[in-house]
Coordinates of C-alpha atoms in Angstrom, one line a residue:
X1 CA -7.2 89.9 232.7
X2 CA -4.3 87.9 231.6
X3 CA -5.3 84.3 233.0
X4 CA -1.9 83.6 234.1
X5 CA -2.1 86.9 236.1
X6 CA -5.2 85.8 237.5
X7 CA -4.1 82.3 238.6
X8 CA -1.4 84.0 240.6
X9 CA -4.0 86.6 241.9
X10 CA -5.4 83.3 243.3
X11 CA -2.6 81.9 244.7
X12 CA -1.3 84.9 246.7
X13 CA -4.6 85.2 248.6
X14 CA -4.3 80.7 249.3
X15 CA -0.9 81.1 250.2
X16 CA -2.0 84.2 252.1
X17 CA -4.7 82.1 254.1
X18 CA -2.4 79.2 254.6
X19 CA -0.5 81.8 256.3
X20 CA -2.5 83.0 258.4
X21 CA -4.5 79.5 259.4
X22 CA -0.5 78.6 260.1
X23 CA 0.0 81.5 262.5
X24 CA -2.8 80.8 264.3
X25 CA -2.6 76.8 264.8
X26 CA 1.1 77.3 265.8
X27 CA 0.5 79.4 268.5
X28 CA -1.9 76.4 269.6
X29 CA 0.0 73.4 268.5
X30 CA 3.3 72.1 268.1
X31 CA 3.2 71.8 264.3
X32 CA 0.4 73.9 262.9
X33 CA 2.5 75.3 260.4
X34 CA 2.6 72.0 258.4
X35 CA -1.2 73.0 257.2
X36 CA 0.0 75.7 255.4
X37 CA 2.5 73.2 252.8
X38 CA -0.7 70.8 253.3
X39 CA -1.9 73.8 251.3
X40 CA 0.7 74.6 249.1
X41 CA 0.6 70.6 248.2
X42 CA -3.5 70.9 247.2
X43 CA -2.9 74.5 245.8
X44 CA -2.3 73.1 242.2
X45 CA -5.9 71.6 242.1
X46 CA -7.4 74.1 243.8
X47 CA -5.9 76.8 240.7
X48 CA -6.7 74.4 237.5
X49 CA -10.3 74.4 238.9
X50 CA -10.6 78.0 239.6
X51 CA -9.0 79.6 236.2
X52 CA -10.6 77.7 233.4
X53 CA -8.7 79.3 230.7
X54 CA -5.4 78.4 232.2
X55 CA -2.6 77.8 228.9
X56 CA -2.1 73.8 228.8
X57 CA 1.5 74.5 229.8
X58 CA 0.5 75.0 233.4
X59 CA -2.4 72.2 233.7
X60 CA 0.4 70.0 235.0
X61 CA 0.1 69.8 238.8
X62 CA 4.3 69.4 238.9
X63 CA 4.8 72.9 237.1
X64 CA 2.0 74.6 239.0
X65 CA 3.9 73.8 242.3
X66 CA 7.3 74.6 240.8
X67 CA 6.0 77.7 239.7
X68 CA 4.6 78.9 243.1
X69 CA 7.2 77.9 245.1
X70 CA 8.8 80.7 246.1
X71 CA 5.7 82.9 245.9
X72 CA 4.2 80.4 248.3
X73 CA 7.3 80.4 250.4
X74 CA 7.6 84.4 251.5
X75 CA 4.1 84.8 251.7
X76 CA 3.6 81.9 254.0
X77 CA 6.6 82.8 255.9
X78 CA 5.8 86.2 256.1
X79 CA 2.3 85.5 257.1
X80 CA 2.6 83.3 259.6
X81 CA 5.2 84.9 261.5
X82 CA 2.9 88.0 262.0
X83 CA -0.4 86.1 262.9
X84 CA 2.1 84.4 265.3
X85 CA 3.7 87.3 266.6
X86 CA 0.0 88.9 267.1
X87 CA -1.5 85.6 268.3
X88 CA 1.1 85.0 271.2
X89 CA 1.6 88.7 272.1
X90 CA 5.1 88.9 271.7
X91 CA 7.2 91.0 273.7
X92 CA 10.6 91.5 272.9
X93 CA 13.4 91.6 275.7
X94 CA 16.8 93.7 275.4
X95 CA 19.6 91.7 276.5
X96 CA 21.9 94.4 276.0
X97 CA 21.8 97.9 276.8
X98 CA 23.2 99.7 274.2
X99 CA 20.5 98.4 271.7
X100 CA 18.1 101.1 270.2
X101 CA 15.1 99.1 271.9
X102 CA 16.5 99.3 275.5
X103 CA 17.3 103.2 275.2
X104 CA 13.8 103.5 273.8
X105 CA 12.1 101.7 276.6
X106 CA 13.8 103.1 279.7

């Protein structure tokens, strides 16, 4: 496997976790979902350590995170609004009754 493939292999299952530790610590605290860019931040480290044949180009910390950003972004996002939703047991309400959820519902 290419090892640039494989570093980002890595980093959508952290960024995954971070979502999903995030979900779950915001339903319980006020600001849970500043773990998961806790993680983004160490993510760099984590990846130079766990790819050992990663090009010299991306042993910089600074490109790493530039490079994952947006990666990081919709998976967290993405992530921790659905361990959210499922933690809290959301229930959505229909304020208006010509919406396709109120018809459903009645």
């Amino acid at each position: 496997m290419n090892p640039e493939n494989k570093m980002m292999l890595i980093a959508y299952g952290i960024f995954t976790l971070a979502g999903i530790v995030s979900g779950i610590l915001s339903a319980y605290a006020p600001l849970g979902w500043i773990v998961g860019w806790a993680v983004y931040i160490i993510s760099p480290k984590i990846l130079i350590n766990a790819v050992k044949d990663i090009p010299e180009e991306l042993k910089n910390e600074r490109v790493l995170l530039k490079k994952t950003f947006w990666s990081f972004f919709f998976f967290w996002l993405y992530f921790t609004g659905m361990t959210y939703t499922v933690v809290t047991n959301f229930q959505p309400v229909a304020y208006y009754n010509g919406t396709i959820y109120y018809n459903m519902t009645r």
